[in-house]
Coordinates of C-alpha atoms in Angstrom, one line a residue:
M1 CA 20.1 10.2 -6.7
E2 CA 22.3 13.1 -5.8
N3 CA 24.9 12.4 -3.2
E4 CA 23.9 14.9 -0.5
Q5 CA 25.0 14.8 3.2
R6 CA 22.3 14.7 5.8
S7 CA 23.8 17.6 7.6
N8 CA 22.9 19.8 4.7
A9 CA 19.2 19.6 5.7
G10 CA 17.5 22.5 7.5
A11 CA 17.4 22.2 11.3
P12 CA 14.5 20.1 12.6
L13 CA 11.4 22.0 13.5
M14 CA 10.3 21.8 17.1
P15 CA 6.7 20.8 17.5
G16 CA 4.5 23.9 17.4
A17 CA 7.4 26.1 16.0
N18 CA 6.6 29.1 13.9
L19 CA 7.3 28.1 10.3
G20 CA 9.0 30.7 8.2
E21 CA 9.6 31.0 4.5
T22 CA 13.3 30.0 4.9
A23 CA 12.6 26.6 6.4
T24 CA 13.8 23.9 4.1
M25 CA 13.7 20.1 4.1
R26 CA 15.2 17.2 2.1
A27 CA 12.8 15.4 -0.3
A28 CA 12.8 12.9 -3.1
V29 CA 11.6 15.0 -6.1
Q30 CA 10.6 14.1 -9.6
H31 CA 9.9 16.6 -12.4
R32 CA 8.8 14.1 -15.0
Y33 CA 7.5 10.6 -15.3
G34 CA 10.0 7.8 -15.8
P35 CA 12.1 5.1 -14.2
P36 CA 13.4 5.4 -10.6
S37 CA 16.3 7.4 -11.9
V38 CA 14.0 10.4 -12.4
L39 CA 14.0 10.9 -8.6
E40 CA 16.4 13.5 -7.2
L41 CA 17.3 14.3 -3.6
S42 CA 16.6 18.0 -3.3
K43 CA 16.2 20.7 -0.7
I44 CA 12.8 22.3 -1.0
G45 CA 10.6 24.5 1.2
V46 CA 8.7 23.0 4.2
P47 CA 5.0 23.1 3.3
L48 CA 2.6 25.0 5.5
P49 CA -0.5 23.2 6.7
G50 CA -3.7 24.5 5.3
R51 CA -7.2 24.5 6.9
G52 CA -7.9 21.0 8.3
E53 CA -4.3 19.9 7.6
V54 CA -1.4 18.7 9.9
L55 CA 2.3 19.1 9.2
V56 CA 4.0 15.9 10.1
Q57 CA 7.7 15.5 10.7
V58 CA 8.1 12.2 8.9
S59 CA 10.1 9.5 10.6
A60 CA 9.2 6.7 8.2
A61 CA 7.3 6.3 4.9
S62 CA 6.4 3.1 3.1
V63 CA 6.3 2.6 -0.7
H64 CA 4.2 0.2 -2.7
P65 CA 3.4 -0.7 -6.3
G66 CA 0.9 2.2 -6.6
D67 CA 3.8 4.7 -5.9
Y68 CA 5.8 3.0 -8.6
F69 CA 3.0 3.3 -11.2
V70 CA 2.6 7.0 -10.3
M71 CA 6.3 7.6 -10.6
T72 CA 6.5 6.0 -14.1
G73 CA 3.2 7.3 -15.3
E74 CA 2.4 3.9 -16.6
P75 CA -0.2 2.6 -17.3
Y76 CA -1.0 5.9 -18.9
M77 CA -4.5 6.1 -17.4
V78 CA -2.8 7.1 -14.1
R79 CA -1.9 10.4 -15.7
L80 CA -5.6 11.4 -15.9
V81 CA -5.4 11.7 -12.1
Y82 CA -1.8 12.7 -11.4
G83 CA -1.0 15.0 -14.3
I84 CA -1.1 14.4 -18.1
R85 CA 2.4 15.7 -19.1
R86 CA 4.2 15.7 -15.8
P87 CA 3.4 14.7 -12.1
R88 CA 1.2 17.2 -10.4
H89 CA 2.9 16.5 -7.1
R90 CA 6.7 16.7 -7.2
V91 CA 7.2 14.6 -4.1
P92 CA 5.9 11.0 -4.3
G93 CA 4.7 8.7 -1.6
M94 CA 1.5 8.3 0.5
D95 CA 1.9 6.2 3.6
L96 CA 3.8 7.7 6.5
A97 CA 4.4 7.9 10.3
G98 CA 5.9 10.6 12.4
V99 CA 5.3 13.4 14.8
V100 CA 2.9 16.3 14.5
A101 CA 5.0 19.5 14.0
A102 CA 2.2 22.0 13.5
V103 CA -1.6 22.0 12.8
G104 CA -3.7 24.2 10.5
K105 CA -6.9 26.0 11.4
N106 CA -9.9 24.0 12.5
V107 CA -7.7 21.0 13.6
T108 CA -8.8 20.0 17.1
T109 CA -8.2 16.3 17.1
L110 CA -4.4 16.4 17.0
R111 CA -1.7 18.4 18.8
P112 CA 1.9 19.1 18.1
G113 CA 4.2 16.4 19.5
E114 CA 1.7 13.5 19.0
K115 CA 2.9 10.4 17.2
V116 CA 0.7 9.7 14.2
F117 CA 0.4 7.5 11.1
G118 CA -1.8 7.5 8.0
W119 CA -1.8 8.5 4.4
S120 CA -1.6 11.6 2.2
T121 CA -2.4 12.3 -1.4
A122 CA 1.3 12.7 -2.1
G123 CA 4.5 14.0 -0.5
A124 CA 5.4 11.3 2.0
L125 CA 9.0 10.9 0.8
A126 CA 10.2 14.1 2.5
E127 CA 11.2 15.2 5.9
Y128 CA 7.9 17.0 6.4
A129 CA 4.5 16.4 4.8
C130 CA 1.1 18.1 5.0
V131 CA -1.7 15.6 5.6
P132 CA -5.4 16.1 6.1
A133 CA -6.1 15.6 9.8
R134 CA -8.8 13.1 9.0
N135 CA -6.2 10.8 7.4
L136 CA -4.2 10.4 10.6
V137 CA -4.6 8.4 13.8
P138 CA -2.3 7.9 16.8
V139 CA 0.5 5.3 16.5
P140 CA -0.3 2.2 18.5
A141 CA 1.9 2.0 21.6
N142 CA 3.4 -1.4 20.5
L143 CA 4.5 -0.2 17.1
S144 CA 7.6 1.6 15.9
F145 CA 7.4 4.3 13.3
V146 CA 8.7 1.9 10.7
D147 CA 6.0 -0.7 11.5
A148 CA 3.3 2.0 11.5
A149 CA 4.3 3.5 8.2
A150 CA 3.9 0.0 6.6
V151 CA 0.2 -0.3 7.5
P152 CA -2.1 2.3 5.8
T153 CA -2.7 1.5 2.1
S154 CA -1.8 -2.2 2.0
A155 CA -3.6 -3.1 5.2
M156 CA -6.7 -1.1 4.4
T157 CA -6.8 -2.7 1.0
A158 CA -6.7 -6.2 2.6
L159 CA -9.3 -5.2 5.2
Q160 CA -11.7 -3.7 2.8
A161 CA -11.4 -6.6 0.3
L162 CA -12.0 -9.3 2.9
R163 CA -14.4 -7.7 5.3
K164 CA -16.5 -5.3 3.1
I165 CA -16.3 -6.7 -0.4
A166 CA -16.1 -10.5 0.3
N167 CA -17.9 -10.3 3.7
V168 CA -15.7 -13.1 5.0
R169 CA -17.3 -15.1 7.8
P170 CA -16.1 -17.6 10.4
G171 CA -15.6 -21.1 8.9
Q172 CA -15.2 -19.9 5.3
T173 CA -12.3 -21.0 3.2
V174 CA -10.2 -18.2 1.8
L175 CA -7.3 -18.4 -0.6
I176 CA -4.8 -15.5 -1.0
T177 CA -2.3 -15.3 -3.8
G178 CA 0.8 -13.2 -3.3
A179 CA 0.4 -14.1 0.3
S180 CA 3.9 -12.9 1.2
G181 CA 3.6 -9.5 -0.4
G182 CA 2.5 -6.1 1.0
V183 CA -1.3 -6.7 0.7
G184 CA -1.1 -10.4 1.0
S185 CA 0.8 -10.5 4.3
F186 CA -1.8 -8.4 5.9
A187 CA -4.7 -10.3 4.2
V188 CA -3.5 -13.7 5.6
Q189 CA -3.6 -12.3 9.1
I190 CA -6.9 -10.4 8.7
A191 CA -8.7 -13.4 7.2
R192 CA -7.5 -15.5 10.2
A193 CA -8.8 -12.8 12.5
L194 CA -12.2 -12.9 10.7
G195 CA -12.3 -16.7 11.5
A196 CA -11.6 -18.1 8.1
E197 CA -9.6 -21.1 7.1
V198 CA -6.7 -19.5 5.2
T199 CA -4.6 -20.9 2.3
G200 CA -1.7 -18.7 1.2
V201 CA 0.0 -19.0 -2.2
C202 CA 3.6 -18.0 -2.5
S203 CA 7.1 -19.0 -3.8
T204 CA 9.3 -21.6 -2.1
R205 CA 11.4 -19.1 -0.2
N206 CA 8.3 -17.5 1.4
V207 CA 6.5 -20.7 2.6
D208 CA 7.8 -20.4 6.2
L209 CA 6.9 -16.7 6.3
V210 CA 3.3 -17.2 5.2
R211 CA 2.9 -20.1 7.6
S212 CA 4.2 -17.9 10.4
L213 CA 1.5 -15.3 9.6
G214 CA -1.2 -17.9 10.5
A215 CA -2.0 -19.5 7.2
D216 CA -3.6 -23.0 7.8
H217 CA -2.3 -24.2 4.4
V218 CA 0.5 -22.9 2.2
I219 CA 0.8 -23.7 -1.6
D220 CA 4.2 -23.3 -3.3
Y221 CA 3.2 -22.1 -6.7
T222 CA 6.5 -23.3 -8.2
R223 CA 5.3 -26.9 -7.4
T224 CA 1.5 -26.8 -7.4
D225 CA -1.1 -24.9 -9.4
F226 CA -3.9 -24.2 -7.0
T227 CA -6.5 -24.0 -9.8
R228 CA -5.8 -27.7 -10.6
T229 CA -5.9 -29.3 -7.1
G230 CA -9.7 -29.8 -7.0
K231 CA -9.9 -27.8 -3.8
L232 CA -12.7 -25.1 -3.9
Y233 CA -12.7 -21.9 -1.9
D234 CA -15.4 -19.6 -0.7
V235 CA -13.2 -16.5 -1.3
I236 CA -10.1 -15.9 -3.5
L237 CA -8.2 -12.7 -3.2
D238 CA -5.9 -12.7 -6.2
N239 CA -3.0 -10.2 -5.8
V240 CA -0.9 -11.6 -8.5
E241 CA -2.8 -12.4 -11.8
A242 CA -0.6 -15.5 -12.5
Q243 CA -3.6 -17.2 -14.1
S244 CA -6.6 -16.1 -16.1
L245 CA -9.9 -15.2 -14.6
T246 CA -11.4 -18.4 -16.1
A247 CA -8.7 -20.6 -14.5
V248 CA -9.0 -18.9 -11.1
R249 CA -12.8 -19.4 -11.2
Q250 CA -12.3 -23.1 -11.3
A251 CA -11.0 -23.0 -7.7
L252 CA -14.2 -21.2 -6.5
T253 CA -17.3 -22.8 -5.0
A254 CA -20.4 -22.4 -7.1
T255 CA -21.4 -19.2 -5.2
G256 CA -17.8 -18.1 -4.3
T257 CA -16.3 -14.7 -4.5
L258 CA -13.2 -13.7 -6.5
I259 CA -11.6 -10.4 -5.9
P260 CA -9.0 -9.6 -8.6
N261 CA -6.7 -7.1 -6.9
S262 CA -4.2 -6.9 -9.7
G263 CA -3.9 -6.7 -13.5
R264 CA -1.2 -5.8 -15.9
G265 CA -3.1 -5.1 -19.2
G266 CA -0.5 -3.1 -21.0
R267 CA 0.9 0.5 -20.9
W268 CA -2.3 2.3 -21.7
F269 CA -5.1 0.8 -19.5
G270 CA -3.3 -1.4 -17.0
P271 CA -5.7 -3.4 -14.9
L272 CA -8.8 -1.8 -16.4
G273 CA -9.2 -4.5 -19.0
R274 CA -9.3 -7.2 -16.4
I275 CA -11.7 -5.2 -14.3
V276 CA -14.1 -4.9 -17.2
K277 CA -13.8 -8.6 -18.0
A278 CA -14.5 -9.5 -14.4
R279 CA -17.6 -7.3 -14.4
V280 CA -18.9 -8.8 -17.6
L281 CA -18.3 -12.4 -16.5
S282 CA -20.0 -11.8 -13.2
G283 CA -23.3 -11.3 -15.0
F284 CA -23.2 -14.8 -16.4
T285 CA -22.4 -16.8 -13.3
R286 CA -23.6 -17.3 -9.7
Q287 CA -20.0 -16.7 -8.7
L288 CA -19.2 -13.1 -7.7
L289 CA -16.3 -11.4 -9.5
L290 CA -15.7 -8.2 -7.6
P291 CA -12.7 -6.1 -8.5
F292 CA -12.5 -2.9 -6.4
M293 CA -10.4 0.1 -5.6
S294 CA -9.5 0.6 -2.0
V295 CA -10.4 4.0 -0.5
G296 CA -8.6 5.5 2.5
K297 CA -11.0 5.5 5.5
R298 CA -10.1 6.7 9.0
Q299 CA -12.5 4.2 10.6
D300 CA -10.7 1.3 8.8
L301 CA -7.4 2.6 10.1
L302 CA -8.8 2.7 13.6
T303 CA -10.0 -0.9 13.2
L304 CA -6.5 -1.9 12.1
T305 CA -5.1 0.0 15.1
E306 CA -7.1 -2.3 17.4
M307 CA -5.9 -5.4 15.5
L308 CA -2.3 -4.2 15.8
L309 CA -2.7 -3.5 19.5
T310 CA -4.1 -7.0 20.2
G311 CA -1.5 -8.7 18.0
Q312 CA -4.0 -10.0 15.5
V313 CA -2.0 -8.2 12.8
T314 CA 1.7 -7.5 12.7
P315 CA 3.5 -5.7 9.8
V316 CA 6.1 -7.6 7.8
I317 CA 9.0 -5.5 6.9
D318 CA 11.2 -6.7 4.0
R319 CA 13.8 -4.0 4.2
T320 CA 14.4 -0.3 4.9
Y321 CA 16.1 2.4 2.9
P322 CA 17.4 5.9 3.9
L323 CA 15.7 8.8 2.0
D324 CA 18.7 9.3 -0.3
E325 CA 18.1 5.8 -1.6
A326 CA 14.5 6.3 -2.6
A327 CA 15.2 5.4 -6.2
D328 CA 16.6 2.0 -5.1
A329 CA 13.5 1.5 -2.9
L330 CA 11.1 2.1 -5.8
R331 CA 13.2 0.0 -8.1
Y332 CA 13.0 -2.9 -5.7
V333 CA 9.2 -2.5 -5.2
G334 CA 8.7 -2.3 -9.0
A335 CA 10.4 -5.7 -9.4
G336 CA 7.4 -7.2 -7.7
H337 CA 9.0 -9.7 -5.2
T338 CA 8.8 -8.0 -1.9
Q339 CA 8.3 -9.9 1.4
G340 CA 5.9 -7.7 3.1
K341 CA 6.6 -3.9 3.0
V342 CA 9.5 -1.7 2.0
V343 CA 10.0 1.4 4.2
M344 CA 12.0 4.6 3.9
T345 CA 13.6 5.9 7.1
F346 CA 14.5 9.5 8.0

């Protein structure tokens, strides 16, 4: 990325300030799909909040595999949503935390100066971002901006998979692959909060971390294949796709639920092939194979806020990067071995 000094950025906007056409900000910008090197640190205009939107002065923004796929434009199916030839949104990133700088018309739930976190459709990797007010909630008093930014997409994915899709109940046995990753680290804690007996699958270096998150049992996949132990689980949340659907099903009870929250599938369709296969197989077995796409919901973020306040859930931060190292952050996430979340700081 370009080597640009922080002092070159425009002066910070005071909450409630009148935004003029000359206001500028630093942002990670991409004009085409490609590897992390396509990101450039640029100065662009500060966006103005539209009806129902809030302008957030971003303090921290997390990145996850979805951001990497959108940046690269692969699998190609993502371009149907984000732009066929080039990204529709020049500034990547979704999850953020910061301070309300200004509000648009009809926004009555938030005021300038409030600390908030949530998700946007794009644009989080910038000093300011416009976000629908319905996508934001107050930052819990016991969380930093870095911790708060780590929560939205990954934690909501874990919550929806376990509570809504699998309907996890007290006493059930739940196995989570990729238990040390972004979604997995939240899933271990949420499954415990729901009263399940939790088994986490991870590499050797992450065993202690997963155990510290509350897992009752930890399987080191470099030494043990969970599909061959003979142990059966009521629910499996597969965040890795290290084994085939057929192999993973062998570790399910006769009426168990498998949620495949991953899938490579090539440059064109990505996880779509695995999703279709899971749907087809589900019609021929009493087991439930339920791939899903998480959807941002304010009520889920409020539920997570309560869990964060009570200590049932704590974000795991792998490392932080300054904005001018956004390319390095996306490159690290794309490698697929994060311990918890990667967060950009401003």
